[in-house]
Amino acid sequence: MPMYSQKRKDVVKQLETSRHDGLTTESVEARLTKYGPNKIQQEKHESALKVYLQSLTEPIIIILWIAIGLTLISASYDFFAKNDPAHALSSVYEGIVILIVILINSGLTYWQKLSAKKSLDALSSASQHQANVLRDQSWQKIDASQLVPGDIVDVKMGDFIEADLRWLSVNELQVNESHLTGESDAVEKDSKVLPKNTDLADRTNMGFSGSTVVNGSGLGVVTATGTHTELGKIADLLQQNKTQKTPIEQNITQLTKRLMVAAIGVVVIAITYDLVKEYLNTGTIPITALMDSVSGAIALAVAAIPDSMPVVLSIVLTIGARVLARNRGLIKSLSSVETLGATTLIASDKTGTLTKNEMTVTRFFANGINFAVDGNGYDPVGEITSIEDGEIGQESDYIPFIKGAILDNESQIQRNEKGHYEPLGNPTDVSLVVLGHKAKISRANLLSQTGDQDYDILRVFPFESERKMMSTVVKIGNNYKLFTKGAPDVIMQHTTDVILDSKSVPIKEAQATLEDQVLNYANDALRTIAVAGRTLTKEEALNATQTELEDQLTFLGIAGIIDPPRPEVRKSIATLHKASVEVVMITGDHPATARAIAYRLGIIKDKQARVIEGQELEKMSDEQLFEVVPNIRVYARVSPEHKQRIINALQKHDQVVAMTGDGVNDAPALRAADIGIAMGINGTEVTKDSADLILLDDQFTTIENSVAAGRTIFANIKNFMRQELTTNVAEVLSILLGTFFITHSIGHISELTPTLTAIMVLWVNMISDSLPSFALGYDDAEHDVMAVKPRNVHESLLANHLLSRVMIRGVVMGLSVFIAFYWAAKSGMQVNEAQTVAFLTLVFGQLWHVFDARSTHTLFRRNPFSNPYLLAAVLFAGISSLAITMLPFFNTFMGTSMLNWQIYIAVIFLPAIPTLVLSGLKELFKIKIW
């Protein structure tokens, strides 16, 4: 039987403890051994070494390892069999360069993971809490991690509740459980027995780990610690949710597998062709021919695999992560940067995410006048205006009401070390304190006055759940007053008259007016609290009973209180809707409040829109939930398990779901979502650890900006992939054309001489192609990315004519490289010279092409000088590529050769012709396929 449905004495007996003596030291040690420390089990993160080693086994990297193996075989044959140390050394150089490529890629992956971890660690706070515990018949302070079931714990206002408790006795105890339930209002606690099926949010006789005491005090017995608490169960849910691959990871994985198959196929075809050709010509396949084929196969393997793609992809995503950081968003996983752009639905918690989690008086009714109150949260700045005419309200109309509200109040606000205001006390009472400050009235100032306006608190009758009121007797000069506040319907039962238009009106005549005000406030999701007062004699003030005092009251006014929506959220939601991104509210709050807030924010358009509650959701099967989720925009009174079910149902509809939240109760849903978004300021550490994106400013607008950035980043990724793959097609084709069409020696060029060497291909892939490619990551959006629908994540990266563009441009470029090589051979150039001509033709061909690759239209549509990083990368790549053909060291290391100035001019400018012609034809005839 649950602890909340048992009597207090039965709970104490079941836990084998004593309410008056506590546990003994021996019992505590035994229970610590049995239950373990009061800590939530942390998810184990992969070690840095494991991350580094995993990066060395990526599919593309495996191909490069095979290439290294082939270079070593080739070098061994040249050195030991052919006695050709010069050629053997050339193969060794190729292997070293390929190894450097592998280490650069793995090092970058390792660095990114480490940087993200350091950034997250910087956000974490390492505070250690203590608990006041009865042990061995005496009260003592202990580390909260040492609590065990059966411990008797005492809490008071401002304390954290460090384990799950069953309350044994309470004194006006109110607890903030918003981190767990999603409700911003404090929960009033008692020790009464509850039914077995009571929802978590309604278990008023229980205290939950991670909650804070905002009013009163309580004595409880620990019922669960660590992973057995409600907080711990959420942590267990997190462990059950496996990290999902992001859309870009899935697409890259599919593309990589296809490229690997293509690369292996190309290499096998080339080797087979060489060996068959050799057999037909000589009748045998000598080992020399096989080794020559292996040498060409290495170049083909390196050319067919976009070995720089993981590096460039990481760099482009890192650039995107830095853009997000400038916009106050910390991304923990690089691949999540792009996922933001594919998001189709944002499921958001209400409290602390869409709203500020700061109860605020926004309207009040006093002296027959409705007033509006500016400002949000605890910052005591704002004007009080009449709703009827918009003018500044007359103080005489509302001062009696506000004075009563703040004098009958023990809460306060204070500045922290950062200059922000923090609440102390019940959130509803704090909202009245802030209202007082906005009216230039504070309880402390009133109580410090002297003379005729000397205020003194004589008696306080605290709030009790049975009577639903709080009262305070105040001496003002020589007069005595009682101020009472509570639920409006309760206060009206104790009043005889109401102040309207500065006149006393019998309650019977004004009751309908007051009830209408309460109803109007409720329809706008405002919680209500009424304030009343009466004049007392000295005898009554000092000696009358509480029941005698709280009668014959004069009704002073009603305050409308709300956890206000964040000011930027409505506009952000409108922008997201324009971008075809839906927003769904998932909250633990009441349905009426959730619906009203959702309507205010524009999440729903109909005030009567359907809201699904947790109890209704509990009765639904997964199939029934699947049917209704597309049309529901508000869920209320839901548990963490419900949130996960909603997320999973949405994902089955092919929605890419981003879940936002700040409380511990949001963490499992954040992990289950395609991308989890946590609040960096008010978010719990558990939530931050579960998230992919942390909003450092807690602004919902940052989500909107992040979605736009994600879409821009994906567009840049497609542009860089077009550039990379076009170059790979050109490399492979130029080598294959040499293999198939040069069937006999041409001048100094043998039929087995590859168009490009493996080291030349690696230079192009890692330097002259990669540097401009990652500079594409700095490109701004080509158009309004928030005016189009999210991309289809199931669509190939090569969709929308990208494949045809890659093939057409790659074929034309590869043909140009082969023609340049063939011309050089026919001109009588040496092997190194002919390969250098082909190499530079490829380098400058792809450098001209990069300006076209940055546009989905043509290079004529984008200003070539708008991206200074791209210009710098192109200049560096071009100059460095020319330099390695002129410097003796690189001539030896890479097999390049010095050319004359006429050929240099030709290989720089002639490769521009294909790009300019194809772009011009596309611009003129709107040809989409290239």
PDB file of N, CA and C in Angstrom, residues 148-212:
ATOM      1  N   VAL A 148      18.419   8.183   5.047  1.00  0.00           N
ATOM      2  CA  VAL A 148      17.965   6.818   4.772  1.00  0.00           C
ATOM      3  C   VAL A 148      16.471   6.735   5.076  1.00  0.00           C
ATOM      4  N   PRO A 149      15.760   5.762   4.491  1.00  0.00           N
ATOM      5  CA  PRO A 149      14.347   5.570   4.836  1.00  0.00           C
ATOM      6  C   PRO A 149      14.186   5.353   6.336  1.00  0.00           C
ATOM      7  N   GLY A 150      13.224   6.050   6.912  1.00  0.00           N
ATOM      8  CA  GLY A 150      12.995   5.964   8.348  1.00  0.00           C
ATOM      9  C   GLY A 150      13.523   7.153   9.116  1.00  0.00           C
ATOM     10  N   ASP A 151      14.377   7.965   8.510  1.00  0.00           N
ATOM     11  CA  ASP A 151      14.867   9.176   9.165  1.00  0.00           C
ATOM     12  C   ASP A 151      13.709  10.146   9.414  1.00  0.00           C
ATOM     13  N   ILE A 152      13.727  10.797  10.570  1.00  0.00           N
ATOM     14  CA  ILE A 152      12.756  11.839  10.892  1.00  0.00           C
ATOM     15  C   ILE A 152      13.400  13.179  10.546  1.00  0.00           C
ATOM     16  N   VAL A 153      12.748  13.940   9.675  1.00  0.00           N
ATOM     17  CA  VAL A 153      13.336  15.168   9.134  1.00  0.00           C
ATOM     18  C   VAL A 153      12.447  16.357   9.459  1.00  0.00           C
ATOM     19  N   ASP A 154      13.090  17.469   9.826  1.00  0.00           N
ATOM     20  CA  ASP A 154      12.375  18.718  10.107  1.00  0.00           C
ATOM     21  C   ASP A 154      12.735  19.737   9.028  1.00  0.00           C
ATOM     22  N   VAL A 155      11.711  20.398   8.467  1.00  0.00           N
ATOM     23  CA  VAL A 155      11.968  21.420   7.445  1.00  0.00           C
ATOM     24  C   VAL A 155      11.232  22.698   7.810  1.00  0.00           C
ATOM     25  N   LYS A 156      11.763  23.816   7.309  1.00  0.00           N
ATOM     26  CA  LYS A 156      11.132  25.110   7.522  1.00  0.00           C
ATOM     27  C   LYS A 156      11.267  25.941   6.248  1.00  0.00           C
ATOM     28  N   MET A 157      10.677  27.142   6.237  1.00  0.00           N
ATOM     29  CA  MET A 157      10.671  27.985   5.049  1.00  0.00           C
ATOM     30  C   MET A 157      12.089  28.216   4.535  1.00  0.00           C
ATOM     31  N   GLY A 158      12.294  27.988   3.244  1.00  0.00           N
ATOM     32  CA  GLY A 158      13.588  28.186   2.604  1.00  0.00           C
ATOM     33  C   GLY A 158      14.405  26.914   2.454  1.00  0.00           C
ATOM     34  N   ASP A 159      13.978  25.827   3.122  1.00  0.00           N
ATOM     35  CA  ASP A 159      14.726  24.567   3.058  1.00  0.00           C
ATOM     36  C   ASP A 159      14.412  23.802   1.781  1.00  0.00           C
ATOM     37  N   PHE A 160      15.376  22.992   1.352  1.00  0.00           N
ATOM     38  CA  PHE A 160      15.141  22.003   0.304  1.00  0.00           C
ATOM     39  C   PHE A 160      14.636  20.724   0.961  1.00  0.00           C
ATOM     40  N   ILE A 161      13.752  20.026   0.281  1.00  0.00           N
ATOM     41  CA  ILE A 161      13.350  18.692   0.715  1.00  0.00           C
ATOM     42  C   ILE A 161      14.269  17.720  -0.009  1.00  0.00           C
ATOM     43  N   GLU A 162      15.055  16.952   0.748  1.00  0.00           N
ATOM     44  CA  GLU A 162      16.152  16.186   0.171  1.00  0.00           C
ATOM     45  C   GLU A 162      15.826  14.725  -0.107  1.00  0.00           C
ATOM     46  N   ALA A 163      14.644  14.267   0.283  1.00  0.00           N
ATOM     47  CA  ALA A 163      14.221  12.890   0.011  1.00  0.00           C
ATOM     48  C   ALA A 163      12.697  12.892  -0.003  1.00  0.00           C
ATOM     49  N   ASP A 164      12.083  11.799  -0.417  1.00  0.00           N
ATOM     50  CA  ASP A 164      10.625  11.713  -0.363  1.00  0.00           C
ATOM     51  C   ASP A 164      10.194  11.496   1.083  1.00  0.00           C
ATOM     52  N   LEU A 165       9.194  12.269   1.528  1.00  0.00           N
ATOM     53  CA  LEU A 165       8.747  12.245   2.919  1.00  0.00           C
ATOM     54  C   LEU A 165       7.252  11.982   3.000  1.00  0.00           C
ATOM     55  N   ARG A 166       6.838  11.361   4.110  1.00  0.00           N
ATOM     56  CA  ARG A 166       5.417  11.321   4.485  1.00  0.00           C
ATOM     57  C   ARG A 166       5.287  12.260   5.665  1.00  0.00           C
ATOM     58  N   TRP A 167       4.439  13.289   5.504  1.00  0.00           N
ATOM     59  CA  TRP A 167       4.323  14.305   6.555  1.00  0.00           C
ATOM     60  C   TRP A 167       3.647  13.708   7.795  1.00  0.00           C
ATOM     61  N   LEU A 168       4.278  13.946   8.951  1.00  0.00           N
ATOM     62  CA  LEU A 168       3.720  13.512  10.236  1.00  0.00           C
ATOM     63  C   LEU A 168       2.971  14.649  10.913  1.00  0.00           C
ATOM     64  N   SER A 169       3.499  15.877  10.742  1.00  0.00           N
ATOM     65  CA  SER A 169       2.806  17.066  11.244  1.00  0.00           C
ATOM     66  C   SER A 169       3.251  18.263  10.414  1.00  0.00           C
ATOM     67  N   VAL A 170       2.335  19.212  10.209  1.00  0.00           N
ATOM     68  CA  VAL A 170       2.649  20.400   9.411  1.00  0.00           C
ATOM     69  C   VAL A 170       2.109  21.633  10.120  1.00  0.00           C
ATOM     70  N   ASN A 171       2.771  22.755   9.885  1.00  0.00           N
ATOM     71  CA  ASN A 171       2.325  24.033  10.420  1.00  0.00           C
ATOM     72  C   ASN A 171       2.336  25.057   9.278  1.00  0.00           C
ATOM     73  N   GLU A 172       1.167  25.220   8.638  1.00  0.00           N
ATOM     74  CA  GLU A 172       1.020  26.150   7.505  1.00  0.00           C
ATOM     75  C   GLU A 172       2.056  25.857   6.418  1.00  0.00           C
ATOM     76  N   LEU A 173       2.344  24.586   6.225  1.00  0.00           N
ATOM     77  CA  LEU A 173       3.398  24.182   5.287  1.00  0.00           C
ATOM     78  C   LEU A 173       2.938  24.313   3.833  1.00  0.00           C
ATOM     79  N   GLN A 174       3.725  25.035   3.063  1.00  0.00           N
ATOM     80  CA  GLN A 174       3.489  25.157   1.628  1.00  0.00           C
ATOM     81  C   GLN A 174       4.804  24.876   0.900  1.00  0.00           C
ATOM     82  N   VAL A 175       4.705  24.100  -0.181  1.00  0.00           N
ATOM     83  CA  VAL A 175       5.896  23.613  -0.872  1.00  0.00           C
ATOM     84  C   VAL A 175       5.793  23.895  -2.367  1.00  0.00           C
ATOM     85  N   ASN A 176       6.904  24.323  -2.953  1.00  0.00           N
ATOM     86  CA  ASN A 176       6.966  24.539  -4.405  1.00  0.00           C
ATOM     87  C   ASN A 176       7.464  23.251  -5.062  1.00  0.00           C
ATOM     88  N   GLU A 177       6.590  22.623  -5.846  1.00  0.00           N
ATOM     89  CA  GLU A 177       6.934  21.368  -6.525  1.00  0.00           C
ATOM     90  C   GLU A 177       6.948  21.525  -8.043  1.00  0.00           C
ATOM     91  N   SER A 178       7.134  22.768  -8.520  1.00  0.00           N
ATOM     92  CA  SER A 178       7.041  23.023  -9.962  1.00  0.00           C
ATOM     93  C   SER A 178       8.089  22.243 -10.747  1.00  0.00           C
ATOM     94  N   HIS A 179       9.238  21.942 -10.118  1.00  0.00           N
ATOM     95  CA  HIS A 179      10.281  21.183 -10.817  1.00  0.00           C
ATOM     96  C   HIS A 179       9.806  19.780 -11.170  1.00  0.00           C
ATOM     97  N   LEU A 180       8.797  19.291 -10.424  1.00  0.00           N
ATOM     98  CA  LEU A 180       8.341  17.917 -10.581  1.00  0.00           C
ATOM     99  C   LEU A 180       6.972  17.839 -11.256  1.00  0.00           C
ATOM    100  N   THR A 181       6.056  18.748 -10.863  1.00  0.00           N
ATOM    101  CA  THR A 181       4.676  18.691 -11.361  1.00  0.00           C
ATOM    102  C   THR A 181       4.399  19.682 -12.474  1.00  0.00           C
ATOM    103  N   GLY A 182       5.221  20.738 -12.575  1.00  0.00           N
ATOM    104  CA  GLY A 182       4.977  21.756 -13.592  1.00  0.00           C
ATOM    105  C   GLY A 182       4.041  22.862 -13.132  1.00  0.00           C
ATOM    106  N   GLU A 183       3.511  22.781 -11.899  1.00  0.00           N
ATOM    107  CA  GLU A 183       2.615  23.814 -11.389  1.00  0.00           C
ATOM    108  C   GLU A 183       3.419  24.863 -10.627  1.00  0.00           C
ATOM    109  N   SER A 184       3.199  26.148 -10.981  1.00  0.00           N
ATOM    110  CA  SER A 184       3.983  27.219 -10.380  1.00  0.00           C
ATOM    111  C   SER A 184       3.473  27.609  -8.993  1.00  0.00           C
ATOM    112  N   ASP A 185       2.195  27.352  -8.703  1.00  0.00           N
ATOM    113  CA  ASP A 185       1.641  27.747  -7.415  1.00  0.00           C
ATOM    114  C   ASP A 185       2.109  26.787  -6.326  1.00  0.00           C
ATOM    115  N   ALA A 186       2.334  27.331  -5.131  1.00  0.00           N
ATOM    116  CA  ALA A 186       2.773  26.495  -4.017  1.00  0.00           C
ATOM    117  C   ALA A 186       1.672  25.507  -3.630  1.00  0.00           C
ATOM    118  N   VAL A 187       2.079  24.329  -3.152  1.00  0.00           N
ATOM    119  CA  VAL A 187       1.134  23.282  -2.762  1.00  0.00           C
ATOM    120  C   VAL A 187       1.013  23.270  -1.248  1.00  0.00           C
ATOM    121  N   GLU A 188      -0.217  23.332  -0.785  1.00  0.00           N
ATOM    122  CA  GLU A 188      -0.488  23.318   0.649  1.00  0.00           C
ATOM    123  C   GLU A 188      -0.432  21.878   1.150  1.00  0.00           C
ATOM    124  N   LYS A 189       0.324  21.637   2.216  1.00  0.00           N
ATOM    125  CA  LYS A 189       0.544  20.271   2.690  1.00  0.00           C
ATOM    126  C   LYS A 189      -0.236  19.979   3.970  1.00  0.00           C
ATOM    127  N   ASP A 190      -0.595  18.709   4.133  1.00  0.00           N
ATOM    128  CA  ASP A 190      -1.248  18.245   5.366  1.00  0.00           C
ATOM    129  C   ASP A 190      -0.778  16.818   5.637  1.00  0.00           C
ATOM    130  N   SER A 191      -1.364  16.188   6.640  1.00  0.00           N
ATOM    131  CA  SER A 191      -0.940  14.824   6.983  1.00  0.00           C
ATOM    132  C   SER A 191      -2.094  13.831   6.881  1.00  0.00           C
ATOM    133  N   LYS A 192      -3.146  14.200   6.171  1.00  0.00           N
ATOM    134  CA  LYS A 192      -4.334  13.344   6.062  1.00  0.00           C
ATOM    135  C   LYS A 192      -4.083  12.167   5.130  1.00  0.00           C
ATOM    136  N   VAL A 193      -4.775  11.072   5.382  1.00  0.00           N
ATOM    137  CA  VAL A 193      -4.694   9.883   4.533  1.00  0.00           C
ATOM    138  C   VAL A 193      -5.408  10.164   3.212  1.00  0.00           C
ATOM    139  N   LEU A 194      -4.809   9.689   2.107  1.00  0.00           N
ATOM    140  CA  LEU A 194      -5.356   9.930   0.776  1.00  0.00           C
ATOM    141  C   LEU A 194      -5.710   8.615   0.091  1.00  0.00           C
ATOM    142  N   PRO A 195      -6.628   8.650  -0.895  1.00  0.00           N
ATOM    143  CA  PRO A 195      -6.975   7.425  -1.643  1.00  0.00           C
ATOM    144  C   PRO A 195      -5.772   6.876  -2.411  1.00  0.00           C
ATOM    145  N   LYS A 196      -5.835   5.578  -2.745  1.00  0.00           N
ATOM    146  CA  LYS A 196      -4.714   4.915  -3.420  1.00  0.00           C
ATOM    147  C   LYS A 196      -4.419   5.493  -4.800  1.00  0.00           C
ATOM    148  N   ASN A 197      -5.448   5.963  -5.521  1.00  0.00           N
ATOM    149  CA  ASN A 197      -5.261   6.405  -6.905  1.00  0.00           C
ATOM    150  C   ASN A 197      -4.989   7.902  -7.031  1.00  0.00           C
ATOM    151  N   THR A 198      -4.537   8.536  -5.943  1.00  0.00           N
ATOM    152  CA  THR A 198      -4.287   9.982  -5.966  1.00  0.00           C
ATOM    153  C   THR A 198      -3.101  10.307  -6.873  1.00  0.00           C
ATOM    154  N   ASP A 199      -3.304  11.289  -7.766  1.00  0.00           N
ATOM    155  CA  ASP A 199      -2.235  11.694  -8.678  1.00  0.00           C
ATOM    156  C   ASP A 199      -1.069  12.306  -7.908  1.00  0.00           C
ATOM    157  N   LEU A 200       0.081  12.270  -8.515  1.00  0.00           N
ATOM    158  CA  LEU A 200       1.297  12.797  -7.889  1.00  0.00           C
ATOM    159  C   LEU A 200       1.110  14.244  -7.432  1.00  0.00           C
ATOM    160  N   ALA A 201       0.544  15.088  -8.300  1.00  0.00           N
ATOM    161  CA  ALA A 201       0.398  16.511  -7.985  1.00  0.00           C
ATOM    162  C   ALA A 201      -0.574  16.761  -6.839  1.00  0.00           C
ATOM    163  N   ASP A 202      -1.408  15.765  -6.508  1.00  0.00           N
ATOM    164  CA  ASP A 202      -2.427  15.939  -5.469  1.00  0.00           C
ATOM    165  C   ASP A 202      -2.095  15.203  -4.175  1.00  0.00           C
ATOM    166  N   ARG A 203      -0.883  14.686  -4.077  1.00  0.00           N
ATOM    167  CA  ARG A 203      -0.483  13.957  -2.854  1.00  0.00           C
ATOM    168  C   ARG A 203      -0.007  14.959  -1.807  1.00  0.00           C
ATOM    169  N   THR A 204      -0.956  15.570  -1.165  1.00  0.00           N
ATOM    170  CA  THR A 204      -0.663  16.674  -0.244  1.00  0.00           C
ATOM    171  C   THR A 204      -0.017  16.225   1.055  1.00  0.00           C
ATOM    172  N   ASN A 205      -0.051  14.929   1.350  1.00  0.00           N
ATOM    173  CA  ASN A 205       0.585  14.456   2.594  1.00  0.00           C
ATOM    174  C   ASN A 205       2.013  13.953   2.363  1.00  0.00           C
ATOM    175  N   MET A 206       2.529  14.212   1.162  1.00  0.00           N
ATOM    176  CA  MET A 206       3.876  13.778   0.813  1.00  0.00           C
ATOM    177  C   MET A 206       4.752  14.983   0.470  1.00  0.00           C
ATOM    178  N   GLY A 207       6.048  14.859   0.753  1.00  0.00           N
ATOM    179  CA  GLY A 207       7.039  15.826   0.286  1.00  0.00           C
ATOM    180  C   GLY A 207       7.975  15.119  -0.672  1.00  0.00           C
ATOM    181  N   PHE A 208       8.384  15.798  -1.735  1.00  0.00           N
ATOM    182  CA  PHE A 208       9.173  15.138  -2.775  1.00  0.00           C
ATOM    183  C   PHE A 208      10.564  15.750  -2.898  1.00  0.00           C
ATOM    184  N   SER A 209      11.513  14.889  -3.099  1.00  0.00           N
ATOM    185  CA  SER A 209      12.908  15.310  -3.229  1.00  0.00           C
ATOM    186  C   SER A 209      13.051  16.377  -4.309  1.00  0.00           C
ATOM    187  N   GLY A 210      13.815  17.430  -3.983  1.00  0.00           N
ATOM    188  CA  GLY A 210      14.045  18.520  -4.927  1.00  0.00           C
ATOM    189  C   GLY A 210      13.089  19.678  -4.773  1.00  0.00           C
ATOM    190  N   SER A 211      12.049  19.518  -3.939  1.00  0.00           N
ATOM    191  CA  SER A 211      11.088  20.601  -3.709  1.00  0.00           C
ATOM    192  C   SER A 211      11.675  21.603  -2.710  1.00  0.00           C
ATOM    193  N   THR A 212      11.047  22.781  -2.637  1.00  0.00           N
ATOM    194  CA  THR A 212      11.482  23.800  -1.679  1.00  0.00           C
ATOM    195  C   THR A 212      10.305  24.234  -0.819  1.00  0.00           C
TER     196      THR A 212
END
